[in-house]
PDB file of C-alpha atoms in Angstrom:
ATOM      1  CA  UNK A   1     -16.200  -9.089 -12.897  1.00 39.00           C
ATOM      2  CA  UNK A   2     -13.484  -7.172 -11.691  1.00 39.00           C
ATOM      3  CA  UNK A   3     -15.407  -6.005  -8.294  1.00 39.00           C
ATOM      4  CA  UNK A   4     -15.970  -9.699  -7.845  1.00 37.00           C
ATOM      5  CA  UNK A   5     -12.266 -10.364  -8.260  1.00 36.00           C
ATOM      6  CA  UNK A   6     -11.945  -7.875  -5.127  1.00 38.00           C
ATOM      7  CA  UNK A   7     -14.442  -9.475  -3.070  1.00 37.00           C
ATOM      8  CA  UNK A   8     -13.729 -12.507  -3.134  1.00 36.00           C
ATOM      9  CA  UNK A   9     -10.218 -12.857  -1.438  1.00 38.00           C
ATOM     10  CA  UNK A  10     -11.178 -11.199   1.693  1.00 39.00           C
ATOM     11  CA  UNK A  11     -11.435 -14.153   3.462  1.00 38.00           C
ATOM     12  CA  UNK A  12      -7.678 -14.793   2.956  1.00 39.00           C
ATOM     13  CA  UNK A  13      -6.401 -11.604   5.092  1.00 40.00           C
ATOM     14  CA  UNK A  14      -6.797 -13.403   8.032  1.00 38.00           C
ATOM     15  CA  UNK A  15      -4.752 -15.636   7.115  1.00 40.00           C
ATOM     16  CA  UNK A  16      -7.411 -18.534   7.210  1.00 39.00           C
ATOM     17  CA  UNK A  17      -7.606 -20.636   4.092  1.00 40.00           C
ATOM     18  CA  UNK A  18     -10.028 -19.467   1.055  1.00 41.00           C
ATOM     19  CA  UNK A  19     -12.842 -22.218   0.800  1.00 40.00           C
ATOM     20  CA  UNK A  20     -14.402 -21.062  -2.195  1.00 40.00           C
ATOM     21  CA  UNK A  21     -15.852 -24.244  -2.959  1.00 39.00           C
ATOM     22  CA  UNK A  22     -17.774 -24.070   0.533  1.00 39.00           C
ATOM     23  CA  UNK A  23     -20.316 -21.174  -0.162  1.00 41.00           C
ATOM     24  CA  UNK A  24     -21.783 -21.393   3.325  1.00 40.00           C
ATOM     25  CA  UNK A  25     -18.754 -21.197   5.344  1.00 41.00           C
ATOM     26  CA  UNK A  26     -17.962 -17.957   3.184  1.00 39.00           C
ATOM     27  CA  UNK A  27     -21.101 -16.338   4.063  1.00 39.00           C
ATOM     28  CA  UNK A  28     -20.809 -17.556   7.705  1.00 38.00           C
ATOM     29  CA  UNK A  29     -17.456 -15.531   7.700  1.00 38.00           C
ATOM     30  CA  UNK A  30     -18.568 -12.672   6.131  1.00 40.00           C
ATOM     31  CA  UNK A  31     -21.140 -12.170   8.419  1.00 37.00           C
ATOM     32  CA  UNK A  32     -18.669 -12.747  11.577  1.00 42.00           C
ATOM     33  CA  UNK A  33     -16.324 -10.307   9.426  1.00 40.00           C
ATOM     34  CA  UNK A  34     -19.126  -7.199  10.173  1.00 44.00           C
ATOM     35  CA  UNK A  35     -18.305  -7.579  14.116  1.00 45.00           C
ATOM     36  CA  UNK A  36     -14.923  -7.087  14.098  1.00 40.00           C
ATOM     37  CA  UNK A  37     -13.529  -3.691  14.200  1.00 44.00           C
ATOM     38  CA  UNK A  38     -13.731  -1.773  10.856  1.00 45.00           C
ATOM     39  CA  UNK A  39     -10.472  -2.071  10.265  1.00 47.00           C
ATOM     40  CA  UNK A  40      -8.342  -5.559   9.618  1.00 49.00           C
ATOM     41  CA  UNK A  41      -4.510  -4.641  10.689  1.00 51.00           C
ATOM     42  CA  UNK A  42      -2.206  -7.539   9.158  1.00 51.00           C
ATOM     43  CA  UNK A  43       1.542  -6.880  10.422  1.00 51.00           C
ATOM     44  CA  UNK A  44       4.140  -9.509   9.744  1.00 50.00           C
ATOM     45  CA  UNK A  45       2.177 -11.393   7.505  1.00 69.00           C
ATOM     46  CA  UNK A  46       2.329 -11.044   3.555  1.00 75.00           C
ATOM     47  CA  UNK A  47      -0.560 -10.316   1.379  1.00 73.00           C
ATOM     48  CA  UNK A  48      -2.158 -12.846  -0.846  1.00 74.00           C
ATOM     49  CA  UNK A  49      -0.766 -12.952  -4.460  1.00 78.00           C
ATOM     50  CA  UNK A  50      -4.369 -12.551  -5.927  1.00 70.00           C
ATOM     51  CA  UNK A  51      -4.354  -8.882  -3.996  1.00 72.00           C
ATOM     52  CA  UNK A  52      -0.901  -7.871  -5.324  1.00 77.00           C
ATOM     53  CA  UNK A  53      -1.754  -8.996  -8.895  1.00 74.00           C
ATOM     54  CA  UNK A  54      -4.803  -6.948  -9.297  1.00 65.00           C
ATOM     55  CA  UNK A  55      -4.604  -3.646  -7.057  1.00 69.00           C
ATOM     56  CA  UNK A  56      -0.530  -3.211  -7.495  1.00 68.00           C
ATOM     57  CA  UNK A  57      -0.687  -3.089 -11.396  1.00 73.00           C
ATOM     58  CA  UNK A  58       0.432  -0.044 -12.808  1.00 68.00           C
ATOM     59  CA  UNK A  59      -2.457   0.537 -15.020  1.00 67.00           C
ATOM     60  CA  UNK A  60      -3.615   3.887 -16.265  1.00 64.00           C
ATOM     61  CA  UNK A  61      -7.489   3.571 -15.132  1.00 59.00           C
ATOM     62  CA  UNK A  62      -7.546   1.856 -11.849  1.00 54.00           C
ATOM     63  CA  UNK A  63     -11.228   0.748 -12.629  1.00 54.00           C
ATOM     64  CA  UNK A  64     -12.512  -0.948  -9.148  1.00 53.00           C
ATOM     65  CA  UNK A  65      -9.199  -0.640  -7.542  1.00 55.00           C
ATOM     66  CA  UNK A  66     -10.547   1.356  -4.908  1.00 61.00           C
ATOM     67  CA  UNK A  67      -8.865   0.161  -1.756  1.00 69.00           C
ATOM     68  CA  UNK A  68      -5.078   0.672  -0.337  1.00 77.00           C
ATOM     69  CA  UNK A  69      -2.960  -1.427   0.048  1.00 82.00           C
ATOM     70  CA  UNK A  70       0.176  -0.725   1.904  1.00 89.00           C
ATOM     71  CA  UNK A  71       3.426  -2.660   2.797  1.00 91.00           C
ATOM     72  CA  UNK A  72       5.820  -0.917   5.052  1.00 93.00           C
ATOM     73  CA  UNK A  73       9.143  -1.094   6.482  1.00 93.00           C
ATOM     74  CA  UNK A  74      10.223   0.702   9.542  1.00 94.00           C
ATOM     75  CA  UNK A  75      13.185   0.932  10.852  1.00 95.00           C
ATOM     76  CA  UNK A  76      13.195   2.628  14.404  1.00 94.00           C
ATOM     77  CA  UNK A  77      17.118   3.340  15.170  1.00 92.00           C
ATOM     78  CA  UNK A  78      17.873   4.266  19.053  1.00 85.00           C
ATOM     79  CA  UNK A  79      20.201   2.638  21.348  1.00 83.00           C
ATOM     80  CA  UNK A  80      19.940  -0.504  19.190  1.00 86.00           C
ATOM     81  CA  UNK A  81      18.043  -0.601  15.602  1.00 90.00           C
ATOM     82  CA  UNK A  82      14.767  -2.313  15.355  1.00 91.00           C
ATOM     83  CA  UNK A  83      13.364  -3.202  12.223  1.00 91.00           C
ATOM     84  CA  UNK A  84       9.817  -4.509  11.623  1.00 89.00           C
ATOM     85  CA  UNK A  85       7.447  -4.826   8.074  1.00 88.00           C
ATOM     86  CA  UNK A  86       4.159  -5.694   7.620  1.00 88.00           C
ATOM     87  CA  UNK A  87       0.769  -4.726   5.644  1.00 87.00           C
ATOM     88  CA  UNK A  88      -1.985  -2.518   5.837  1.00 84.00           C
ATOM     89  CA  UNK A  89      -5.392  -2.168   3.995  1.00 77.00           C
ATOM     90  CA  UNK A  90      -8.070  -0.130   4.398  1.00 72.00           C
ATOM     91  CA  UNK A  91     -11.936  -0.875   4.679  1.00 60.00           C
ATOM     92  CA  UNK A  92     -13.845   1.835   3.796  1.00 51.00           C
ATOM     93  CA  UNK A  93     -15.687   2.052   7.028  1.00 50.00           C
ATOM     94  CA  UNK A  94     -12.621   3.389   8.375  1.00 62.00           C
ATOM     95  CA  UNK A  95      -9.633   5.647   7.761  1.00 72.00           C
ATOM     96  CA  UNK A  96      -7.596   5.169   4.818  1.00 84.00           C
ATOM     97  CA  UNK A  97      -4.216   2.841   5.376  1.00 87.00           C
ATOM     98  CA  UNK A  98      -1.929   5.579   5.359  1.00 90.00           C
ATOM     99  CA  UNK A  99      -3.933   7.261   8.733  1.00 89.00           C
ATOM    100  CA  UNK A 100      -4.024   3.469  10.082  1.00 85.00           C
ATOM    101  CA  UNK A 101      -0.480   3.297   9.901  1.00 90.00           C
ATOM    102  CA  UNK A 102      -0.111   6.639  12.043  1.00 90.00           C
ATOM    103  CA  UNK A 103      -2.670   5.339  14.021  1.00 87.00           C
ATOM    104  CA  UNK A 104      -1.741   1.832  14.776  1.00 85.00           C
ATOM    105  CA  UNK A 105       1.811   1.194  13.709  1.00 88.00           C
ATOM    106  CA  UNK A 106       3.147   4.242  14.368  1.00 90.00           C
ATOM    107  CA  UNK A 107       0.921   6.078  17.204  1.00 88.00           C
ATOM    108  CA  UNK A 108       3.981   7.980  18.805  1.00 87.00           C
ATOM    109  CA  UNK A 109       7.461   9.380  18.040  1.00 88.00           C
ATOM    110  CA  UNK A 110       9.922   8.496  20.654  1.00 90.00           C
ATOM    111  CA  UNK A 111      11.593  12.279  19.983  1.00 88.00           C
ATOM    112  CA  UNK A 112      15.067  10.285  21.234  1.00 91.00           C
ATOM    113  CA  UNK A 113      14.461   7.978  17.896  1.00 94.00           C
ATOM    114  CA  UNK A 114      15.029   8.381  14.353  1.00 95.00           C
ATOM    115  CA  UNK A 115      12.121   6.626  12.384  1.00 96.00           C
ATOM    116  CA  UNK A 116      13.083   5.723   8.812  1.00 97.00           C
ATOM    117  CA  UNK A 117       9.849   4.619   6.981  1.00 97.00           C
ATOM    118  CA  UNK A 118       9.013   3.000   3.860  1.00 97.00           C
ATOM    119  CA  UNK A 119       6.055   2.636   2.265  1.00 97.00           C
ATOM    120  CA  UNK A 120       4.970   0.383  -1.128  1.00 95.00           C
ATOM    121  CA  UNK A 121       1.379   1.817  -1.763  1.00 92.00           C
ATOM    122  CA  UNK A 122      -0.475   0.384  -4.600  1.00 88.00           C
ATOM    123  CA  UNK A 123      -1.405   3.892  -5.141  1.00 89.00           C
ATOM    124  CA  UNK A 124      -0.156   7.581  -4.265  1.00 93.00           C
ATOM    125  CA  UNK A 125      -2.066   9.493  -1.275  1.00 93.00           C
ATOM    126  CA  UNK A 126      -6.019  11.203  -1.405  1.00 91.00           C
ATOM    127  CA  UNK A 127      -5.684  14.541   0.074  1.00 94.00           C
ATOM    128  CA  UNK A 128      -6.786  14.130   3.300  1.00 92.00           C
ATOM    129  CA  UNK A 129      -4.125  11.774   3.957  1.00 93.00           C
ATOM    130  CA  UNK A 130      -1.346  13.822   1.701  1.00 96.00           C
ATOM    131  CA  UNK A 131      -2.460  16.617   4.221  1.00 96.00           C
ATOM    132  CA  UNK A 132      -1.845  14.452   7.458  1.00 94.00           C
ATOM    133  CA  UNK A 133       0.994  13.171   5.659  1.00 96.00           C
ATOM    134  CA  UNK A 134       2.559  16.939   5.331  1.00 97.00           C
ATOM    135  CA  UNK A 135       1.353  17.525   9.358  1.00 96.00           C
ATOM    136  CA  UNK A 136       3.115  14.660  11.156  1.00 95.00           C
ATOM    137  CA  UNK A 137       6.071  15.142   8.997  1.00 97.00           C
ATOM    138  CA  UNK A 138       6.232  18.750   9.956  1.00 96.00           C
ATOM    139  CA  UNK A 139       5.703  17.600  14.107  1.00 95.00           C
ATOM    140  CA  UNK A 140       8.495  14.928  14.091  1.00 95.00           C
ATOM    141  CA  UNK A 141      11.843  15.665  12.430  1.00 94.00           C
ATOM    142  CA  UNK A 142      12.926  12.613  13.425  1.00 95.00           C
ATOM    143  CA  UNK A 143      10.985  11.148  11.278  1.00 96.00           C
ATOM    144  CA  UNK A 144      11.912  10.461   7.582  1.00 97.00           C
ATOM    145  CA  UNK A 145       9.193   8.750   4.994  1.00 98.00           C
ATOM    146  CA  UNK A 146       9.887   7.266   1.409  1.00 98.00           C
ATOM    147  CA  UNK A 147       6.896   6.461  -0.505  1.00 97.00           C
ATOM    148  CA  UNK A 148       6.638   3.974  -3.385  1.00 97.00           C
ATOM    149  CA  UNK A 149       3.615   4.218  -5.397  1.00 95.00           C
ATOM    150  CA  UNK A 150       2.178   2.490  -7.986  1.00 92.00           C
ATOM    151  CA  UNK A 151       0.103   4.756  -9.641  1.00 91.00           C
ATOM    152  CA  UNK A 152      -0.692   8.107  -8.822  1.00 93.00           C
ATOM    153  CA  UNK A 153      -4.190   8.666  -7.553  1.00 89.00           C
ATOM    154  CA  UNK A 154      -6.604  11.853  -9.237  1.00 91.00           C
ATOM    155  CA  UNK A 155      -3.040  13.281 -10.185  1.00 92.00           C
ATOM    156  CA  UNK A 156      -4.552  15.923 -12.629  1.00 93.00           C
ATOM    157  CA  UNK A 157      -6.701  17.626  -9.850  1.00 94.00           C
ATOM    158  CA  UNK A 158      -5.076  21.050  -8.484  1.00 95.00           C
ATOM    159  CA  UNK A 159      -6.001  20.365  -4.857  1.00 96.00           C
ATOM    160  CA  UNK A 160      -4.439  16.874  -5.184  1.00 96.00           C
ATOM    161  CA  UNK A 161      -1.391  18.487  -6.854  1.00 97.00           C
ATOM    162  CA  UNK A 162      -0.743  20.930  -4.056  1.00 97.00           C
ATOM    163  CA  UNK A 163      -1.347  18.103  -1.642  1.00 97.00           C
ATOM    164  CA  UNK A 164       1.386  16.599  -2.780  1.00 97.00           C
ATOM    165  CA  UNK A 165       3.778  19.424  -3.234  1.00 97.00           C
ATOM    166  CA  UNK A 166       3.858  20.400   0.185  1.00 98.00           C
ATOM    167  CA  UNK A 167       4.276  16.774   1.178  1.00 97.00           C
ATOM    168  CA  UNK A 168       7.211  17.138  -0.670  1.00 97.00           C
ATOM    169  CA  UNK A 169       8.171  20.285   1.036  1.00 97.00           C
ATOM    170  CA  UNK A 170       7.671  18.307   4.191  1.00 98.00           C
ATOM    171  CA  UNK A 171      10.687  16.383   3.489  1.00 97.00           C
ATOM    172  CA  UNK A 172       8.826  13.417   2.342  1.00 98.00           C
ATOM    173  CA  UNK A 173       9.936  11.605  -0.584  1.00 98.00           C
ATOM    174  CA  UNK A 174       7.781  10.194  -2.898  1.00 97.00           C
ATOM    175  CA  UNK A 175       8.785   7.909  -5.859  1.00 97.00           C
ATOM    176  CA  UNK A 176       6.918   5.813  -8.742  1.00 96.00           C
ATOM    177  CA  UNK A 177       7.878   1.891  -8.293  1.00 95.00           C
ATOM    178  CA  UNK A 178       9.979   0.369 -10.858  1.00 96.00           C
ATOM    179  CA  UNK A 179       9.768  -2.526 -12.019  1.00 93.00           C
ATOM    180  CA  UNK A 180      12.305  -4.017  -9.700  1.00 95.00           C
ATOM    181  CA  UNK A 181      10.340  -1.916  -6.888  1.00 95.00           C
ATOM    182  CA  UNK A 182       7.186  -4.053  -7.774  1.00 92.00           C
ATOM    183  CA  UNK A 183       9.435  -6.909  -7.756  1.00 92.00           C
ATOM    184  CA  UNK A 184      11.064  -6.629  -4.133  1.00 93.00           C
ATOM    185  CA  UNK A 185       7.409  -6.249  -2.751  1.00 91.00           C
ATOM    186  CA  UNK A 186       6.499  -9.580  -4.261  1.00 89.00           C
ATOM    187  CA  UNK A 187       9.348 -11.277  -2.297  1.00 88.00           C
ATOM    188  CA  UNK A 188       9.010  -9.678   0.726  1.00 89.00           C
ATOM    189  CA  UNK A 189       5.181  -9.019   1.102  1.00 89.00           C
ATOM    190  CA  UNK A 190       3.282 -11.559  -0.774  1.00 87.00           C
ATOM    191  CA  UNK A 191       2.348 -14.988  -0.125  1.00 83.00           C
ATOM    192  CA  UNK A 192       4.004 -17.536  -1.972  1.00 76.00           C
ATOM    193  CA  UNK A 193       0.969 -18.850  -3.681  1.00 69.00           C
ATOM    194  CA  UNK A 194      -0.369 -22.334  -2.920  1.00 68.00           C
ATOM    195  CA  UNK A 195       1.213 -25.744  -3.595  1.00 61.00           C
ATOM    196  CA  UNK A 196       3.717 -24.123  -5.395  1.00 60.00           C
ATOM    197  CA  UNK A 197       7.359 -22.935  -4.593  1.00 61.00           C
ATOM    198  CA  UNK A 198       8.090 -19.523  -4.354  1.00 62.00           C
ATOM    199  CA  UNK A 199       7.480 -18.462  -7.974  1.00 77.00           C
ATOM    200  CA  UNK A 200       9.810 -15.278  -9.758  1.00 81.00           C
ATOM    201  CA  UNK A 201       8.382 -12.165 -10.071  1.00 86.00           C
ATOM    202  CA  UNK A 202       6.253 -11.915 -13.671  1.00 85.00           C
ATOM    203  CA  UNK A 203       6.440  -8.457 -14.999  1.00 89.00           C
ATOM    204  CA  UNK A 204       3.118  -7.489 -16.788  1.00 87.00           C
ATOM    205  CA  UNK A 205       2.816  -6.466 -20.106  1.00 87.00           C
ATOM    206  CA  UNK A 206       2.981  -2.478 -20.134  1.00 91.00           C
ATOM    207  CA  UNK A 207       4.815  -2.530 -16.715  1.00 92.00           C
ATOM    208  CA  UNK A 208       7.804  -0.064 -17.724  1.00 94.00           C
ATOM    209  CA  UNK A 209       5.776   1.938 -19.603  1.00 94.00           C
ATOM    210  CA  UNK A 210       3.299   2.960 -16.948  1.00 92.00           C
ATOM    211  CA  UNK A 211       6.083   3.545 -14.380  1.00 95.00           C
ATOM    212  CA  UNK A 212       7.394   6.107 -17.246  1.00 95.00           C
ATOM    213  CA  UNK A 213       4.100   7.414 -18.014  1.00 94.00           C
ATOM    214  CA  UNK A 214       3.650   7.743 -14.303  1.00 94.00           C
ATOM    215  CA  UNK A 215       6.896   9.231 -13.618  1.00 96.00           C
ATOM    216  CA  UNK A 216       6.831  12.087 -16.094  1.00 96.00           C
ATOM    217  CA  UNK A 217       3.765  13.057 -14.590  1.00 96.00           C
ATOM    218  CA  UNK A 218       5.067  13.050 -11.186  1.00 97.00           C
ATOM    219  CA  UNK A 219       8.176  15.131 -12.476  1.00 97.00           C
ATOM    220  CA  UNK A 220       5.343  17.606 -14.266  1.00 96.00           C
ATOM    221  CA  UNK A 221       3.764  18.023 -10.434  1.00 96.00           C
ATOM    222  CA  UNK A 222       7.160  18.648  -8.855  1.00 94.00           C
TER     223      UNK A 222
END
């Protein structure tokens, strides 16, 4: 059930409308879906609700929430301040989001700019990306990067530990969302969901408690 609940709104990212009821069209799409590049990069558009509901929640096991999901702002500040936001995910053909945004969003430091960057990841870094993480941060002091996760990914392995430590040393700042953390991302990134007006943010359940059960664990680490 629940990989099925991940499937099926991948039509949506393009921002085309989810015909569930036409089964054709859907396989049609999927089909076209294979040619494009491996990677789908959505800037300036928000994520549907269906997305945010299942792979942002807090939850302890993240059974078959195995894809990133990443909302970002960056503010570039130079002669004049540019600000611009937007969404990543990753398809598993391809790097991981947090590579795709160094590699599409971000491919160069101006070194006469100051980038301030921050991320709302539905979950913290894999090592490999931790590690290029750690690596661009050391290259570009101009850059600073604040990273909101929602759960902490393999914390209790060593490697992933150190990973993550050195990020730290690397000047960037990683943080567990809050509550209202979770909440800001649902006004800013995600689609207002259809025929309806722009609903509140509902808190889940156990949504405090993971973000402390997540958050003494990150202190642990650190």
């Amino acid at each position: 059930k629940m990989a099925e609940k991940q499937e099926e709104p991948s039509n949506t990212q393009n921002g085309e409308p989810d015909n569930a009821e036409e089964g054709e069209g859907k396989k049609k799409k999927k089909l076209k879906r294979e040619d494009l590049p491996p990677f789908e990069i959505v800037t300036g558009e928000r994520l549907p609700a269906i997305f945010f509901k299942f792979q942002f929640r807090n939850v302890e096991y993240s059974s078959g929430r195995n894809k990133t999901f990443l909302c970002y702002v960056l503010e570039t500040q130079g002669r004049e301040s540019v600000t611009s936001r937007g969404y990543l995910e990753d398809e598993h053909a391809a790097a991981h989001a947090e590579m795709a945004f160094f590699n599409t969003i971000l491919p160069k430091c101006e070194s006469n700019l100051r980038y301030n960057i921050t991320w709302y990841v539905s979950s913290s870094p894999c090592v490999t990306c931790a590690d290029r993480i750690t690596e661009t941060l050391k290259k570009n002091k101009n850059l600073r990067l604040t990273i909101m996760v929602g759960r902490l990914f393999m914390w209790e392995e060593p490697e992933m530990q150190a990973a993550l430590k050195k990020m730290k040393s690397a000047g960037c700042k990683l943080r567990i969302m809050k509550p209202q953390d979770f909440e800001y991302v649902w006004q800013n990134f995600v689609e207002p969901e259809e025929g309806e007006e722009a609903k509140a943010f509902v808190p889940w359940e156990d949504i405090q408690e993971n973000f402390q059960y997540y958050e003494e664990k990150l202190a642990e680490i650190f």
